[in-house]
Structures are given as structure tokens and as C-alpha cells.
Amino acid sequence: MILRIENLTKTFRSRGRRWLGPQTSFTALNDVSLSIGKGESFGLVGESGSGKTTLTRCILGLERITSGRIVFDGTDLTTLPAAEMRRMRARIQIVFQDPYASLNPRMLVHDIIAEPMEIHQDTLGLGARQRSDRVIELLELVGLGAQHLYRYPHEFSGGQRQRIGIARALAVNPEFLILDEPTSALDVSVQAQVLNLLHDLQQKLGLTYLFISHDLGVIRYICDRIALIYRGDIVEEGGVDDIFERPSSDYARMLLAAMPEPDPAKSPFNTEAAG
Amino acid sequence: MAFLDIRDLHLAMRTFEGEAHVLNGINLSVERGEIWGLVGETGCGKSLTGLSISRLVPSPPGRYLRGEIRFAGQDLLATPEDGMRRLRGGHIGMIFQDPTTNLNPAFRIGEQMVDVALHADAVDPAILGLAPGASRRQRRVEARRLAIAMLDKVGVPDAARRIDDYPHQFSGGMRQRVLIAMALIGKPELLIADEPTTALDVSVQAQILRLIHSLVLEYQLAVLLITHNLGVVAQLCTHVAVMYAGNIIESGPVRPVFRNPTHPYTRALMKAVPHATHRRGELQGLPGSVPNLFTPPPGCRLAPRCPVAQPRCAERVPPTIAVSPGHDVACVLATPAGSAAA
Amino acid sequence: MSASATPDARASAVAARRQNWRRAAYRFQQSWLSIVGLAIVVLLFVAAVAGPSLVPYPADIAGGINTATRFEAPSIAHLFGTNELGQDVFTLVIAGARISLLSGVAVVVLGALAGTIVGALAGYYGGWTDEILMRIADLKLTLPSLILAMAVAAALGAGLVNTIIAIALTWWPGYARLVRGEVIAKKEELFVQVAQALGAGTGRILRRHILPNIVSPIIVKMSLDMGFAILTVASLGFIGIGVKPPTPEWGSLLSIARNYMPDYWWTAMFPGLAIFLAVFGFNLLGDGLRDVLDPRARR
Amino acid sequence: MLRFAVRRIVLLVPVIVGLSLLIFAIARLLPGDPVTLAAGPNATQAEIADLAREFGLDQPLPVQYWHYATGLVTGDWGQSIFTRRPVLEDLKAYLPATLELVVVAMVLAIVIGIPAGLLAAVYRDRWPDYVSRVVSLGAISMPRFFLGLLLQLGLAMWLGWLPLGGRFPLTEDPPPFVTGFLTIDSLWAGDPHAFGVALAYLALPAFATCLSPLATITRMMRATTLEVLQQDYVLTERALGLSQRLIIFKYVLKNAMSSTLTVIGLYFGWLLGGTVLVETVFDWPGIGLYATKAIVTQDFMPVMGVTLTIGVLFVAVNLVVDLLYGLLNPKVRYE
Amino acid sequence: MFNLTRRQSLTGATALVASAAMGGRAAHAQAKRILVIASNQDIPNFDPHIATGYSASMLLRNTYDSLVRTEGTPPKPVPQLAASWTASADGTEYVFKLDPAARFHDGTPVTAEAVRYSFNRLLRLNKGNAWMVAGIVDENSVQPVDAATVKIRLVKPFAAFLQVLPWLWIVNPKAVDANKGSDDGQTYLRSTIAGSGAWRVRRAEAGNLYEFERVEGGWQQGGGNLTGAIWKIVRETSTQRLMVGRGEAHIAVDLTSEDMDALKGRPGVVSIIEPEYRTFSIKMNTRHGPLADINLRRAVSWAFNYQAMLDAAGYAQLMTGPLPDGILGFDPTLAVPRMNLDKAKEFLAKSDYAKGGIKLVMNYVSGLDQQRRWGLVLLDSLRKLGIELDIKPMIWPDMVASARSPETCPDFFPVYQTANYGDPDNIAFAAYHSSRNGGWQNPVYSSPKVDDLIIRARSETDEAKRKELYVAFQKAVVEDAPDIFGVLEKRKLAMRSDVQNFHFTPVASNAIELFPLSLK
């Protein structure tokens, strides 16, 4: 097990001082427990507001948790001192959903990819020259090239930007990659390229993925095991085929039923008649 | 002539870089009761096609170079703005992608619906069914009654009370229902739905699709559903038109097109969608990216990325060929129906 | 391989940036008003830099007088006529450009600097820091700035530097508010969250990720504020709390000269027009820059 | 909505306390020795000390503030160290003139500026837009004192259409004091002649005052309208066939108003403190002139009084703006 | 640009609008005969024993009475409350016979007791004009002999005693005692008139205007036909001028030379440009800094461009020494410096600053444009000696504060001195006696010789001897070069020609007496 989440609970208090109204709170994650094995692709499926994003923010230490433990490779992240946590960040990286927004529009591709190496300079110990070489290496790894080094993000298409985002995440040699809906903003043909790239990278680098998506097709394609999260609760967890073939919770069944498959024969409507 | 008939529609948009040919000879015929899925990737012109029907493409920078759009026989491109306004809402309803931004946040939903209903009534007095001499107040009361009925119809619970709520008090799915109610309050014959479910969760998406389907059956609507989701098309649509870089490259009834995609692009698209049967690493994306519309490739716009491209593809725009009745493909490799089938 | 690829890549990057500039220039040129503004501002800068060496009576700038030629109407010898001490009004007005520009720039830069620091801290840290800094800024906004500037300037005594300090003190809250809002918006941007997830420190995030992305609105505000700063300096001069004589400041020139209206109209008219033109130029320029730089103001 | 309003009003208390504290701090931290100044040129050290004691200036700052703050509440705003007149009495005499000027100017600016901005946005890049842009930029750039001078010379002196300055004909008695607004008081007294006269005196100062807010409101309105016009819901409204007029004057206006409202609130306060220039030119007996005189003599009780009054008015106006904002913007209200 | 014919042709066209806007004000004023005086000074305080400034003087002069008035050129004391008086030969005792008709506004007769009460209140408060008699009169000096006779014993002789009396006003003890409060009636008198003058305040709008109306059944006999008057605060002199030009004001009291030029030949406007006893000189710091060097002071005095100063001053004449022209003891033959660069450089060479290269500081009252101009004249003049000048505008109170010591006093300290009473002692004592050091009238200058001359002159009762003493005084002062002797600006008033019976006096000429005036 590389990541173990034990009884994680996260409660948000409502923002703002409201001294003329009652204090309200909202539980985003409710006693969540998960474990992810080294080298596996773990899928986390849920609809908007289910707590997926909060969970990733907790793992990354961007959110203070209310109770529970997050153990990464034997270390409890929630009690880690700040300096240690910073070091740990080199081992856990994230790729966000929106490739348009996750790249700083004012930075060159080179600088974007080199930045994690600068931040984790003490761990990696790379000089400026070495960093530049590694940037090119990374670009080539994700299917781009040295000709893209000195350009700004807006000069790239969505798929290319997501590749840049992946290259950035890989810059510090992480072992664990959180993929937060990495393809949901992409067109299908581009999504296919990115999914294939992710698959190849995992093969090549032995990465562990936490893949978050609401697209069941994508999840089924890329993941080994999945967990379904609904309003802060894990409602089902298991092997991907098990859940897709034999869903045990109502929620899983509902999701599967609602998933539109690109096969007119499976349409719930009698569309043929109208034509 | 079809109920909605788009013939050889060419649209150019002026930008800093030059004039982009964003629609390049669109042909489409839609009948009442048909649900057409207009699919394609970002920037292929599917939304502009929808907006063109309502004549909502701003001009400038938009400019129609050629072609015509006929709606119930009326040439829309030649209709003055005033005439278009009478068609909008009353005869052509539209809904858009993001239900959170498409409702005016400063007004109660009822206020907006009543105005739409009053407008539709001004076009067609049958909507409210009031005598010509009815007072403004009477009309508003009746319009409000209609709005509540419509909300009820689209499945907004407790419609009579919620009509006085503001948009931010509704969930995303409910807002989309409100928008649908608003689009249908004028009893249009054509509904243009531009990515109506993209911003919604799958479970909500399924409900909305079901709603649209039932409304089509009830009102004999012609629907143009613009989407990039092949699954949605497969589920809801009777017909599909696949767009690429401003062209419809394949169109026809859903089943033949999906079972037997003929155009290389359609095929690539189908293959790119992850499917239960796909093994990891087997998905096939289309290499390359969408062509630059300022200087599009001379022949088939897919040619540079096409896995089966031939030299002649780059020379001339391929003609549209019917590979089976109603199933049209714009590819040189397609074989016309009736000729020796593969 | 990297060595061979890099120069090429750099060249293309340069080309791309040039393209961006051209695009910006194109948008800017779309509006002839912006060009007029730019022209006025360039003219101002020329006058400010080279003015003292261009004017016909440079001695008058430092207070030279010639009471034998008092109140002469505009002529070839004195384009804008002469004033109550026989000084050449044209010379004084041209020399005034330097004072106005200098004080305008100083006020805006000081204000923007202070405001950006306060706003960035408040926006980034939020919570109590934000609460305290912004309440102070809000309080500051409720105080009548002109009266406050007058009070501070009067208390510090006349002089260009004191005037600048007095105005700059009232100037920062606008920037603090702007920057705070922008920082809060940018803080939520994904790329900032990515940087946080990468373990970047506050300094790096502010410096590399947030501030570079909010310079546009700051620059736009600065260019628009330049006009108002010049106007405020002139206002203080007009009220009589401002620079010391013989500094040829437009507001003071106008203030002195208004008593000679309308008989010796040239003494008042030209400084007044100079203020108007300078402010107008900066406003036109700022407006144009906003169209180019501030994406929200664009279509 | 009521709770929203109550909350906003309760929030005013710390603001006003903070304001008085800030003003007090600024007044005391500035250099200058008002007591010596007030004691006059021939005063001895002992007399100066007496005067300092009389004004409580020999006590520690917190005590001074306490006296000042309690005085504010009980209606004792201190007195001018030079004229020995109570500040509150002076404010009562000067404030209505400034308020009347500012209110009339703001009303003009709003009534003209909002439709002008709306039209400029609707006719973007066509002549109404260009005209309004050039005029409003010009108006913002025009120094008010310079404009005032030109107006005075042109309309009052040269053409003789309007009075040169002042508020009311000297030799006529103004209407009895009710609000201090001569226009309102004259109507109250049922004196249309006095009303006309008061308006004639108001015309030039109000015009000179209103230009800058008018231009700002126009520009703000144009910008927000353009922003709103690009919103998805406007496209939806158009797609549903609502008429352009209905969309602009109902659906767009209400949304565009909310940002403009903020500007109006800010401007109101800004004008209150900024009328001094116009007052100087037109001899308008208002709070700005009063403040200028006090500032020049470092008579800080009046300066503090003026600043506090303007600050409180500003806060009050912005409270109203906030409440209106809540009306326009349901999200705020229900938050 | 502002074309006269154009304006005139338009006047007719716009008369309708104008009359609609301004109502029948002209007619209205006619019936009531209200005189409008435009001035830039407010009257914040009505207390006759506190308020100072010409605007307050104007108010007090018309609403209160004093024992004597001043009239004519040169000014002479004439009866007011005192119908007649006698002075002892040694000049230490005066006996005044009060006019039996004199009544306060509430009808109470003006008695000797009221005079005593008023003098003692003035001395007690020690503000306002108290300085005029400080050290001359004490609390026991004023002794009522009977109800209508009052004797004043001076502590020491004071030649100008009758000249200062017009500025010491008599209040109604009954009214003040009834509203005494804890501050000797200061609060009451701040906004209430308790006098016996021919006028009362009808309307007071602070910062805007003060309207006077004639006291019905006032004790004074005769006078002009005015029914009322308005003291209107008009801050800009150009506006004052425009108002007189348009007939909106009858008298403008603060006009500049440029304004007078602009009004020249304007129909219906009378210009009054008269000399008065108001000196302007630039005092030098004789005790601290470079100017403590007498040769540098002389160099500066000789380098100064007097002609430019006169040009910039407009209607004025250059001063010949420390005293104003025409005043008792004035010596027109005095040799004073006039611009002579050779002589200036000669003195400079003798000073410690032979090469120049120093920077001197001049403060002036911000907003006083004449002082600014003269500052620039000085700057321009000093440049020829290689000396720089830093001109600092300051508010008047700060200037006063800087005069407190030689160390804080700037190198150049420009001062106007207005004669409150028409006697050389007024200027000689205030501006050159060392006892006044630290005050604005004479911050630093101190010379035992000059002190002696001043003291002897002020207690001398023989006029010829006094004249001699003042001639010696002038010579001694010029020798020391403590000042750049500047200009005597003429008093510039503009008046509508329908104002009648106005007689100029060179003291307090802008604190106009309403009583004799009439409107045609």
C-alpha cells in the first residue's frame, strides 16, 4: 500500500461571521477510508459535490482535515511538519482537470516545467542547465519537443497543454500522481491520446494513479480498482470489472444506467420509431 | 422541402488574424419529430450552425457568404431582424449549455418566463388564448399561469411556489429544466439545444434527456441537439450529423451511421470513445489537430490527419455521397448506395 | 540535442512574442482616440525631458523676471504672452510639464507600490490580515481625499515632495482594493493551486504566479490615475497648497492667473489648457490600454 | 432583506468609531502647533499653556480622544480655536449648501449618465459611443476649477445669463430654514420665484460639479453594460425573442446598475470632499471652503468635524447603496 | 476673446433671462437702499473686545460706538460717544464728556460706568485690540466722575492715545452681565451685538454674508439714506471686481492693481486709489545666519530691484526709509538704497560672503500674491550677487511662530504693517523696538540707539521735538539696514458711482463706516 486513508472526515464551517444567524457547517468527507496499492490505477468516481476534490486537496495538504489519517508510504501526512510535507510534495503530484487554467499564462513552457524542480531543488539537486535538459526530456516523454520550450501556454491546444501539465507533474519524479479529471475538458479524440499517454507513462515509470473522473467509460478504461463516492461517503469500492458487471449499491447501478453509451441499440428511448 | 432546410451555408468570421471560414457549405434538413444530433469537436462550427438558424451570430464580425436557411419555407437569412424576433421564442426555441449563466440572476424566474410568454403571445395570440382586448394585467396573470404549468410540465416540483424564486436558488438540473420550460413556453416547432447537458452530472443528464424526449413526442418538435457526446446522440437522437472544421462530413439516421460509420473521421471519433471492450492502451485518437480555418487545406479538410488519405483528397472537396438512403458521407472513399457494396 | 534545439526555439518564441505585440498594437490602433492620447503623452514626455532646453526664455523657469514686459498679449516673441512679472507664459507652461509628470508619476508609483503590497498581503493571507488591512483601506476611502491631502500638505509645508507625499498617502487604498480583488481571484486559479500543491512558498507564488498575472489591471489603473494625479497636484496648487515659487506648476500658475481673467486671459488659459490636455492624454491612453490589456473590458 | 439591512446598520458602529479614531490620529500626528498659532502673536508662554489647558490639549492622547469621542456623542464637536465658534454650529451653517450642490450634481449625473452609458454600450463603436466617450473623457479630464472659471466668464460674465456666484441674491431674504436646501425650502415656503432664483444660482456650480461624476457614471455604465451584454443570459433572452428594448432597459439595466451603483456611492463621498474647488470658484458658502480655511490655519477641530461629517455621510450613502445593491442583486440579499 | 461690443449686444438679448433668473432684485434693493460691500474676509466673531481684522472692525465700527471716531486725511479724532474732551498738559489724564443722547440698542443710556466696564473687560480678556493700550491703561485708569463724565488716567504718557480710542468699543454692561456665563460674556457677544452703534446685524450667515439694518430710533443724528448694508464674502478679487462691474456689489475692498486697471473707464464705477499708512518691507534676520553681517545686508539692500518691485506692485510708491510718506516726522530727504549693483558688490566684497554661493530663505504668507511677486523680485535680484533664494510659502500663524527667535526666523521675513492709528509711533514702536522681538512685527532687530529714540519720541508731547526724534530714528534705522524698505501700496477701492458721501481716510479704509453713506 502506498497510500492509506483512514477514517478521513472533513467538515467545513460556513464562511463569514454571521452573528445574526446560526453557524452552519457542511461535511464534505465523512469517515472515508481507502487504500491504494503501489503501481495501481485507482479510480475515484463521483458527481459534482461528492467530495472528490476535497479528498485530493486533503491528500495534497491544501486543506486541513477534521479527523482521520492519511498515510503515504508509511508516513502520516496529517501530522507532518511543514518542511517535511514540502519534501513529501515532490513524491505526490497532481494533474488538474482544466488544462487552460492550470498553466500560468505568463510563464514559458520551460519555466512551467522547471518550476517544480526549482522548488524541490534541495531534494533533487539539479543545476539550471540540468533542469533545462530535463525539461526537454520531459517534453519528449509526453510527446512534445524542444521546439515548444519557449512558448506560452496560450499557443498550445488543449491536449498539448494537458501534456505540459503532465510533464510538470512528472518533473520531480513522483511516485504518486493524482489525476483530477484530466481529460474531461478535452475532445474525445484528444482524450484518447492523453489516456494512452497516461497508460504508457505508468508502464514506463511505474507510477501509481489516483484517477478522479465522473466519466465511467474513462474510469473503466484506465483503472484497476475504483471507489464510488457520494456526498462524502464511499458507497462502493472494488475491482473495476466487479463493479461494472455486478454493482452492489443503488448508486452504482444508477450511475451505470445513466451513463450514455454510444450505441443506439442501448437507447432507453424508442428513437427508431420517430425516424 | 424539409421543415428546416439549410442549404450550402457559408459563414465567415473576421478576426485579428484574418477572415476564418467557420462554416463551409452546411447542408441539413430536419423534419418535425426528428431529433438531430449535431456532433463534432471544439471549434467545428456546430454551435454557430445552431446560432445561425436563430440568426444570433453577431455581424460583424460574422458574415454569411452563401447559402440559405429555410424554416417552414421562410428564408431566414433574408428575414429582417424584426421578423426573426417573431420567430424566436414563438417558433424556434433555444437552450444553451450552462444553466447557471443562462438565467438572468437579477430576476425571479417567473418574471423572465412571463416576459417570454407575453412575447410569444404577441406573435401568436393562441399561446395565452385571451381575447384581443384583454388587459395587460389579464395577460400577465395568464402568462404566469402558463409559466407555472410549463414548469410543472418540465418537472419542477412545487412550481407555483418556486416560480417566485431567483435562479441561484435552483440546482443545476432544475435550472436547465427552467430554461427548457422557458424555451418551450411559446410552443415552438423547432428546439435548438446547444450542449444542454454538458455541464450536468450524468444522473441529471439522463433526466434531462428523458425530458427532452418526452417533449418531442408530445409537441412533435424538431430538435437540433448540439453536443460532443456521442453517447448522448446514440441515446436520444433519431438522426446525426457529424461536423468537422465547418463541414458536415457524415449524416443520416443514427443507427446506420453509428453501426456503419463510413467517414474516416466518424470512425476515428467512435474509436476514441472508451468502451467496455477496449483494452488499456488500445484507444485510438486522431493524430494532429484541427486545421487552421484562415487557410484551410484546399481539398478535404481532414486530409492532413486522415489515416487513409490519398493524394486526390488534398485536391478537391469531396462530394457528398449517399451510402445508403439518407446516410450521406463526404469522402472520396465512400461508395454510393446501389453500387457494389463492400 | 537540447543545444541544437534551443536557439531555434528561442527564435520562434521571440517571433511569437512579437506577434503578441503586434496583436496588442493592432487592437490599440483600432481606436484613433488612443493614438491621440499616446501622442499627447509622448509630447508631454518630450516637453518634460527636453523642455527647459527648448523654451525661448529658460531663465524664467528659475524665477527670472522682467517687469518691463508685464502682461503682454501673445505674440511671436511670447507665444502665450507674458504674466504679471513679465515672465514668458509659454516657457512656464512647457517647464510645468516636467513638474506635473514628475509629481504624477511619483504619486501613482508610490500609491501603486504601497497599495499593491497591502492588497497582495490582504488578498493572499485573507483572514485577520485581510480584515485589518482592508478595514483601514476602507476607512481611508471614506475620508475625503482632497481635504486630507490638503491637510497633510498644509501641515508638511509647501514643496513638491511634500505635495507628492500628501497625495500619495491618499492614493494607495484604490490599489489595495484592486490588487486584493485580483489576488483573491487569482488565488483561486488552478495554476496557483498547482504551485501550492508543488510546495511553492508564499513569496514564489505571489511573485511568479499571482503578481505577473495582475500587472495589466494595475498598469491600466496607473495610466488612468496619472491623469487624476496630475489633476490633484494642480488642484492643490490651485487652492494654494502646493509647490513653492518659482516652481512653474500648472495649478499654481492658473491659481495666480485667474485673478487676471478675462483681461489678461492668456495667463490663465494656457496653464488651464495644459492641465486639461495632459489629463486628457493620459485618460485616452489609459482607456486604450485598458482595451488592450484588460481582457474583461474587451468584447 | 430586513436582516440584511439591520446587519449593515449594526456594522456601521465600528466603522464610525474607527473613522473618528483615524481622524483623531491623523490630526494629532501632523506637525504644527495650533495652540501657539491661536494664542496669537503677542501671547506669552503662560497664555499658550492656558489655552492648551482650555482646549484639553495638555492631556495624554487617549484622554484627549475620550473627551473628543464623548463630545461627538453629546453634540459637542469642539470649537474653532480661532473663531471660538462651535464646530457643530458651523457645520449646520455650511453643510446644507454643499449637500444641496452635491445632491443636485449627483442627480444630474445619474439621470443623464445612466441612459448615456447604456446607449453608448448598445451603440458600441458607432457615433453615440464615440461622442459619449470623447465627451466623458474630456469631462473627466477637465479641471473643475478651470471649467468653473470658464463657465463663470462665459455664461455669467460675458453672456450675463446666470449669477456669478453665491447661493441666493444678496439683498433678498432666503426662504425660512427647513432643510437648508434653498430649492426645497423655497418650494416648502410656496415661493416659486425663490425656487427659480435658487436654481439659477445652483446652475453653474452644479454643472461644474456634475461633469466628472456624470462622465464616470457614463463610462462605468457603458463598461458594465457591455459586460452584461456578453452574458449568456442575454443571448438566451434574445434567442427567446424578447425585444431589444425590453432586454436593454429591463434585463440588462438592472444587472448593469449594480456595479454602477457602487461607483455612485463612492463618487458621492468623493464629491462631498471635493466640492472645495467649485466652491472656491463660485463662492459657494459650503463645507469645502470652511475646511480649506481651517486647514490653512491648522484649526484642527473644524477640520476633524468636516472630515468626520463627510466620512459619516459617505458611510451612510454607501449603506444606502449597499441596501439598493441588495435589492438589485438577490444573491447578496440571501447570502 | 471677451469682446466688449459682443457682450453689450448680447446683454439686451439676455436681459429677459437674466431678469427672470435674478428676479426684480434691483427694484427691491432700490426700495430698501441696501449697500453691498464685497470683501474676502469673514466676520467669525462679533465680540468687540476679541475680534480683530478689518472685517470685524467694519462690523464693530458700525454696530458699536467708541469715545471718539477718526475722520479725514490725515486722520483726526472727532466726537462720537464723547461729545468733548480735555487732556492734561503732561498727556496722562483725559476727561471725556459723554453725549447725553447716547443710547444702547436696548434703550439704556451710555454712561461713564459703561466706559469703565468696557475698558476693564478689554484689559481683562487681553485679546483683540487690548495691545493698543497695554501698559498705558490699567484696571484703575478709567474712573467715572459722574454718569456723563469719565476720567482716564494713563499709566504713562502716550501721544497717540486719541488715535487708538476709535478702536476701543463700549459695550452695554446690562446686556453683557445678563448673559455673562462663565466666560465674561464671550459666548454671548460672539454672535450678539450689545452696542450703541447706528446699525444692528439683521442676518448673519457665517462664511457668506452679514446683513446690517439701521437701528430704529438710534441716537445718532443725520447720516445717509441707507436702510441696510450687506458685507458679502467674495474670496476672489476678480469676482469682487466683476460684481462691482455688474452692479451686484457697490463697493469692493480687496482689489488688486490689475483689477483697478480692468475697471478703469467702466461706466458707473468709481475707482478710489489713495495712499495709506500701510508699509511693506522685507525684514532681514540681523541676529542669526549670513544676514547678521551688516555688509551683506547692505549689499542686498543695494542689489534689490526696487523698480521691479514697484512695477509688480501696481498702484504704489516706494518707501523712503521705515516710515510711511506723509506721516508725522517723515523725512523725505532720507538717503535710502536704490538698485546699484556696483555698490552692492562693493558691500558684498566687504562681507564674509564675498563670493556669494550661499542660499538664503524667505518665507511669505501663502496666498498673498504680492508677497510672492516680491519674493521673486528678490530671488532675481540676489542671483546677481550669486546668492540663491529659497522662497517658502507659509501660513500666517506659522510665520508668526517662526518669528519667535533669531534661530527660527528665516533670513527674509516680509511684513505688511498697517497703521491702526495715524501716528509714527504705531510703526516705529511695533516694528523697530527691541521689546517687540519675537513678535512678527519685529522678530529680531534690536538696537539700543533706536530703542532710545523710539521711547523718547513716544512720550514727548511737543510735536516739533517729536518730529526731530523721528528724523533721527529714520536715519539710524537706515544706517543699520535691518529691512529692505519696500513699498507703500495704495488703497484700492472700487465703488459704484451711485454711492454718495464716501470720504476716504488712510486708516482702516476698508472697514467702511456706513452711517454717512447714501445710495442715489
PDB file of C-alpha atoms in Angstrom, chain E residues 252-356:
ATOM      1  CA  ALA E 252     -15.229  96.085  -3.397  1.00  0.00           C
ATOM      2  CA  VAL E 253     -12.499  96.449  -0.827  1.00  0.00           C
ATOM      3  CA  ASP E 254      -9.766  93.969  -1.733  1.00  0.00           C
ATOM      4  CA  LEU E 255      -8.985  94.776  -5.323  1.00  0.00           C
ATOM      5  CA  THR E 256      -5.595  94.416  -6.911  1.00  0.00           C
ATOM      6  CA  SER E 257      -3.899  96.859  -9.221  1.00  0.00           C
ATOM      7  CA  GLU E 258      -4.822  94.613 -12.130  1.00  0.00           C
ATOM      8  CA  ASP E 259      -8.439  94.746 -11.056  1.00  0.00           C
ATOM      9  CA  MET E 260      -8.286  98.511 -10.898  1.00  0.00           C
ATOM     10  CA  ASP E 261      -6.818  98.618 -14.386  1.00  0.00           C
ATOM     11  CA  ALA E 262      -9.575  96.373 -15.643  1.00  0.00           C
ATOM     12  CA  LEU E 263     -12.210  98.613 -14.092  1.00  0.00           C
ATOM     13  CA  LYS E 264     -10.712 101.777 -15.487  1.00  0.00           C
ATOM     14  CA  GLY E 265     -13.245 103.717 -17.506  1.00  0.00           C
ATOM     15  CA  ARG E 266     -16.033 101.283 -16.722  1.00  0.00           C
ATOM     16  CA  PRO E 267     -19.238 103.341 -16.622  1.00  0.00           C
ATOM     17  CA  GLY E 268     -20.850 103.564 -13.246  1.00  0.00           C
ATOM     18  CA  VAL E 269     -17.711 102.596 -11.396  1.00  0.00           C
ATOM     19  CA  VAL E 270     -15.571 104.955  -9.363  1.00  0.00           C
ATOM     20  CA  SER E 271     -12.033 103.925  -8.610  1.00  0.00           C
ATOM     21  CA  ILE E 272     -10.511 105.109  -5.378  1.00  0.00           C
ATOM     22  CA  ILE E 273      -6.762 104.787  -5.307  1.00  0.00           C
ATOM     23  CA  GLU E 274      -5.391 106.571  -2.274  1.00  0.00           C
ATOM     24  CA  PRO E 275      -2.202 106.379  -0.278  1.00  0.00           C
ATOM     25  CA  GLU E 276      -2.480 104.995   3.188  1.00  0.00           C
ATOM     26  CA  TYR E 277      -0.207 104.211   6.073  1.00  0.00           C
ATOM     27  CA  ARG E 278       0.454 100.620   5.197  1.00  0.00           C
ATOM     28  CA  THR E 279       4.099  99.770   4.764  1.00  0.00           C
ATOM     29  CA  PHE E 280       5.594  96.709   3.236  1.00  0.00           C
ATOM     30  CA  SER E 281       9.162  95.782   3.878  1.00  0.00           C
ATOM     31  CA  ILE E 282      11.255  92.656   3.867  1.00  0.00           C
ATOM     32  CA  LYS E 283      12.859  92.251   7.260  1.00  0.00           C
ATOM     33  CA  MET E 284      16.225  90.558   7.484  1.00  0.00           C
ATOM     34  CA  ASN E 285      17.481  88.311  10.225  1.00  0.00           C
ATOM     35  CA  THR E 286      20.021  90.632  11.800  1.00  0.00           C
ATOM     36  CA  ARG E 287      20.908  88.243  14.567  1.00  0.00           C
ATOM     37  CA  HIS E 288      21.329  84.813  13.024  1.00  0.00           C
ATOM     38  CA  GLY E 289      22.649  83.463   9.742  1.00  0.00           C
ATOM     39  CA  PRO E 290      24.545  85.255   6.973  1.00  0.00           C
ATOM     40  CA  LEU E 291      22.440  88.389   7.200  1.00  0.00           C
ATOM     41  CA  ALA E 292      23.749  89.111  10.685  1.00  0.00           C
ATOM     42  CA  ASP E 293      26.610  90.560   8.625  1.00  0.00           C
ATOM     43  CA  ILE E 294      25.687  94.208   8.101  1.00  0.00           C
ATOM     44  CA  ASN E 295      27.669  94.412   4.874  1.00  0.00           C
ATOM     45  CA  LEU E 296      25.713  91.549   3.382  1.00  0.00           C
ATOM     46  CA  ARG E 297      22.501  93.306   4.416  1.00  0.00           C
ATOM     47  CA  ARG E 298      23.695  96.457   2.724  1.00  0.00           C
ATOM     48  CA  ALA E 299      24.700  94.520  -0.360  1.00  0.00           C
ATOM     49  CA  VAL E 300      21.242  93.025  -0.522  1.00  0.00           C
ATOM     50  CA  SER E 301      19.628  96.398   0.010  1.00  0.00           C
ATOM     51  CA  TRP E 302      21.575  97.868  -2.841  1.00  0.00           C
ATOM     52  CA  ALA E 303      21.105  94.891  -5.145  1.00  0.00           C
ATOM     53  CA  PHE E 304      17.360  94.764  -4.751  1.00  0.00           C
ATOM     54  CA  ASN E 305      15.409  95.696  -7.844  1.00  0.00           C
ATOM     55  CA  TYR E 306      13.134  98.376  -6.395  1.00  0.00           C
ATOM     56  CA  GLN E 307      11.765  99.318  -9.777  1.00  0.00           C
ATOM     57  CA  ALA E 308      10.637  95.749 -10.420  1.00  0.00           C
ATOM     58  CA  MET E 309       9.021  95.710  -7.026  1.00  0.00           C
ATOM     59  CA  LEU E 310       7.157  98.875  -7.840  1.00  0.00           C
ATOM     60  CA  ASP E 311       6.159  97.522 -11.257  1.00  0.00           C
ATOM     61  CA  ALA E 312       4.842  94.367  -9.722  1.00  0.00           C
ATOM     62  CA  ALA E 313       3.045  96.307  -7.014  1.00  0.00           C
ATOM     63  CA  GLY E 314       0.977  98.356  -9.378  1.00  0.00           C
ATOM     64  CA  TYR E 315      -0.509 101.343  -7.595  1.00  0.00           C
ATOM     65  CA  ALA E 316       2.132 102.066  -5.025  1.00  0.00           C
ATOM     66  CA  GLN E 317       5.130 104.167  -4.233  1.00  0.00           C
ATOM     67  CA  LEU E 318       8.499 103.165  -2.961  1.00  0.00           C
ATOM     68  CA  MET E 319       9.164 103.732   0.704  1.00  0.00           C
ATOM     69  CA  THR E 320      11.781 106.173   1.761  1.00  0.00           C
ATOM     70  CA  GLY E 321      13.016 104.603   4.941  1.00  0.00           C
ATOM     71  CA  PRO E 322      10.982 102.930   7.664  1.00  0.00           C
ATOM     72  CA  LEU E 323       8.066 105.367   7.977  1.00  0.00           C
ATOM     73  CA  PRO E 324       5.208 105.896   5.550  1.00  0.00           C
ATOM     74  CA  ASP E 325       5.156 109.044   3.457  1.00  0.00           C
ATOM     75  CA  GLY E 326       3.359 111.947   4.944  1.00  0.00           C
ATOM     76  CA  ILE E 327       3.139 110.685   8.492  1.00  0.00           C
ATOM     77  CA  LEU E 328       4.281 112.916  11.308  1.00  0.00           C
ATOM     78  CA  GLY E 329       8.080 113.163  11.336  1.00  0.00           C
ATOM     79  CA  PHE E 330       8.528 111.551   7.929  1.00  0.00           C
ATOM     80  CA  ASP E 331      11.831 112.625   6.344  1.00  0.00           C
ATOM     81  CA  PRO E 332      11.511 112.832   2.560  1.00  0.00           C
ATOM     82  CA  THR E 333      15.175 113.708   2.191  1.00  0.00           C
ATOM     83  CA  LEU E 334      16.405 110.474   3.759  1.00  0.00           C
ATOM     84  CA  ALA E 335      19.023 108.706   1.643  1.00  0.00           C
ATOM     85  CA  VAL E 336      17.910 105.132   1.125  1.00  0.00           C
ATOM     86  CA  PRO E 337      19.392 102.362  -1.049  1.00  0.00           C
ATOM     87  CA  ARG E 338      18.222 102.075  -4.632  1.00  0.00           C
ATOM     88  CA  MET E 339      19.347  99.392  -7.035  1.00  0.00           C
ATOM     89  CA  ASN E 340      23.032  99.867  -7.742  1.00  0.00           C
ATOM     90  CA  LEU E 341      24.870  96.658  -8.493  1.00  0.00           C
ATOM     91  CA  ASP E 342      28.321  98.221  -8.222  1.00  0.00           C
ATOM     92  CA  LYS E 343      27.603  99.457  -4.760  1.00  0.00           C
ATOM     93  CA  ALA E 344      26.030  96.173  -3.846  1.00  0.00           C
ATOM     94  CA  LYS E 345      29.075  94.234  -4.985  1.00  0.00           C
ATOM     95  CA  GLU E 346      31.265  96.630  -3.090  1.00  0.00           C
ATOM     96  CA  PHE E 347      29.453  95.816   0.133  1.00  0.00           C
ATOM     97  CA  LEU E 348      29.399  92.151  -0.745  1.00  0.00           C
ATOM     98  CA  ALA E 349      33.157  92.184  -1.108  1.00  0.00           C
ATOM     99  CA  LYS E 350      33.402  93.612   2.392  1.00  0.00           C
ATOM    100  CA  SER E 351      31.196  90.887   3.802  1.00  0.00           C
ATOM    101  CA  ASP E 352      32.130  87.370   4.791  1.00  0.00           C
ATOM    102  CA  TYR E 353      30.381  86.121   1.705  1.00  0.00           C
ATOM    103  CA  ALA E 354      32.339  87.938  -0.940  1.00  0.00           C
ATOM    104  CA  LYS E 355      31.846  85.167  -3.453  1.00  0.00           C
ATOM    105  CA  GLY E 356      28.164  84.681  -2.832  1.00  0.00           C
TER     106      GLY E 356
END
